[in-house]
Structure formats: structure tokens, C-alpha cells
Amino acid sequence: MTAQTNTTKLPAKTKWFYGMGDIGNAVVNSAIQFFLMKFYTDGALIAPALAGNALLIGKIWDAINDPILVGLQTRRNQNMGNGVSS
């Protein structure tokens, strides 16, 4: 069984609407990230080097694992369909 692919491009209007839908999430996430280091060092009294390394480890973890998991998901979708069950 072969999967059918849709080769038509999304209109720019649709892309803009999806982007505007993500603004709320992006604003909240940015606000949390902006004050996280301040909270760790001043509120939780964690050493700045330790707090920075903890955040760095999380970013490195994402940088390594995100592409791997996307590749696994893409391979799964090619083998099993689009991943949507009816």
C-alpha cells in the first residue's frame, strides 16, 4: 500500500493564521524562560553556574533527541500511513 502525498503548497494566509495562533503560547513560554534564571539564582538560591548548566543540559538533550525522534516518526509514517487512525 502506498501513501498518497499532497504536493500543493499552503497559501500564505493559512500560514499566517497558524503563526498567529501560536503567539499566545510563544509569549507565555518566552516570559517563563526570561525569568527562569532569575528565579533559580535569587529565589531558589541555586548557584548561577549550576542553574546555567542545568538549562544547558536540557538544551543539549533536545538538540540530540529531537532530530532522532522526528526521523523515527517520519519513518513510521512512511511505513504505516499518516499516523491518523479512523
mmCIF file of C-alpha atoms in Angstrom:
data_model
loop_
_atom_site.group_PDB
_atom_site.id
_atom_site.type_symbol
_atom_site.label_atom_id
_atom_site.label_comp_id
_atom_site.label_asym_id
_atom_site.label_seq_id
_atom_site.Cartn_x
_atom_site.Cartn_y
_atom_site.Cartn_z
ATOM 1 C CA MET A 1 0.000 0.000 0.000
ATOM 2 C CA THR A 2 1.448 3.346 -0.988
ATOM 3 C CA ALA A 3 0.750 6.594 0.761
ATOM 4 C CA GLN A 4 -0.570 9.467 -1.297
ATOM 5 C CA THR A 5 1.176 12.772 -0.811
ATOM 6 C CA ASN A 6 -0.364 16.159 -1.303
ATOM 7 C CA THR A 7 2.081 18.326 -3.241
ATOM 8 C CA THR A 8 0.065 21.557 -3.150
ATOM 9 C CA LYS A 9 1.520 24.396 -1.108
ATOM 10 C CA LEU A 10 -0.320 26.074 1.717
ATOM 11 C CA PRO A 11 -1.419 29.623 0.969
ATOM 12 C CA ALA A 12 0.436 32.385 2.798
ATOM 13 C CA LYS A 13 -2.819 33.389 4.518
ATOM 14 C CA THR A 14 -3.103 29.941 6.114
ATOM 15 C CA LYS A 15 0.496 30.056 7.295
ATOM 16 C CA TRP A 16 -0.082 33.478 8.868
ATOM 17 C CA PHE A 17 -3.172 32.239 10.719
ATOM 18 C CA TYR A 18 -1.283 29.248 12.119
ATOM 19 C CA GLY A 19 1.506 31.592 13.197
ATOM 20 C CA MET A 20 -0.931 33.953 14.911
ATOM 21 C CA GLY A 21 -2.453 31.001 16.745
ATOM 22 C CA ASP A 22 0.925 30.237 18.283
ATOM 23 C CA ILE A 23 1.593 33.760 19.542
ATOM 24 C CA GLY A 24 -0.087 33.171 22.916
ATOM 25 C CA ASN A 25 1.964 30.066 23.604
ATOM 26 C CA ALA A 26 5.171 31.760 22.467
ATOM 27 C CA VAL A 27 4.609 34.803 24.702
ATOM 28 C CA VAL A 28 3.999 32.683 27.796
ATOM 29 C CA ASN A 29 6.970 30.424 27.067
ATOM 30 C CA SER A 30 9.270 33.396 26.471
ATOM 31 C CA ALA A 31 8.169 35.081 29.703
ATOM 32 C CA ILE A 32 8.861 31.917 31.701
ATOM 33 C CA GLN A 33 12.266 31.387 30.093
ATOM 34 C CA PHE A 34 13.187 35.040 30.636
ATOM 35 C CA PHE A 35 12.631 34.888 34.399
ATOM 36 C CA LEU A 36 13.707 31.280 34.995
ATOM 37 C CA MET A 37 17.381 32.002 35.625
ATOM 38 C CA LYS A 38 16.485 34.917 37.912
ATOM 39 C CA PHE A 39 14.212 32.611 39.911
ATOM 40 C CA TYR A 40 16.823 29.858 40.127
ATOM 41 C CA THR A 41 19.557 32.177 41.363
ATOM 42 C CA ASP A 42 17.619 34.604 43.564
ATOM 43 C CA GLY A 43 14.526 32.652 44.610
ATOM 44 C CA ALA A 44 15.748 29.063 44.855
ATOM 45 C CA LEU A 45 19.302 30.175 45.783
ATOM 46 C CA ILE A 46 20.963 27.840 43.294
ATOM 47 C CA ALA A 47 24.477 28.764 42.190
ATOM 48 C CA PRO A 48 24.408 30.508 38.804
ATOM 49 C CA ALA A 49 26.848 28.005 37.271
ATOM 50 C CA LEU A 50 24.722 25.074 38.402
ATOM 51 C CA ALA A 51 21.492 26.660 37.162
ATOM 52 C CA GLY A 52 23.078 27.526 33.814
ATOM 53 C CA ASN A 53 24.442 24.006 33.396
ATOM 54 C CA ALA A 54 21.050 22.510 34.214
ATOM 55 C CA LEU A 55 19.431 24.597 31.472
ATOM 56 C CA LEU A 56 22.285 23.796 29.084
ATOM 57 C CA ILE A 57 21.881 20.054 29.623
ATOM 58 C CA GLY A 58 18.204 20.340 28.731
ATOM 59 C CA LYS A 59 19.010 22.224 25.515
ATOM 60 C CA ILE A 60 21.696 19.692 24.532
ATOM 61 C CA TRP A 61 19.260 16.852 25.243
ATOM 62 C CA ASP A 62 16.718 18.469 22.921
ATOM 63 C CA ALA A 63 19.313 19.143 20.222
ATOM 64 C CA ILE A 64 20.298 15.466 20.144
ATOM 65 C CA ASN A 65 16.968 13.737 20.670
ATOM 66 C CA ASP A 66 14.561 15.916 18.667
ATOM 67 C CA PRO A 67 16.049 15.070 15.245
ATOM 68 C CA ILE A 68 16.243 11.387 16.185
ATOM 69 C CA LEU A 69 12.592 11.257 17.212
ATOM 70 C CA VAL A 70 11.472 13.203 14.130
ATOM 71 C CA GLY A 71 13.346 10.700 11.963
ATOM 72 C CA LEU A 72 11.690 7.779 13.747
ATOM 73 C CA GLN A 73 8.258 9.358 13.372
ATOM 74 C CA THR A 74 8.849 10.079 9.680
ATOM 75 C CA ARG A 75 9.953 6.506 9.074
ATOM 76 C CA ARG A 76 6.904 5.217 10.964
ATOM 77 C CA ASN A 77 4.587 7.411 8.894
ATOM 78 C CA GLN A 78 6.135 6.165 5.659
ATOM 79 C CA ASN A 79 5.690 2.550 6.726
ATOM 80 C CA MET A 80 2.257 2.756 8.351
ATOM 81 C CA GLY A 81 0.462 5.708 6.789
ATOM 82 C CA ASN A 82 -0.007 9.177 8.156
ATOM 83 C CA GLY A 83 -0.433 8.205 11.806
ATOM 84 C CA VAL A 84 -4.110 9.174 11.943
ATOM 85 C CA SER A 85 -6.426 6.369 12.940
ATOM 86 C CA SER A 86 -10.040 6.423 11.871
#
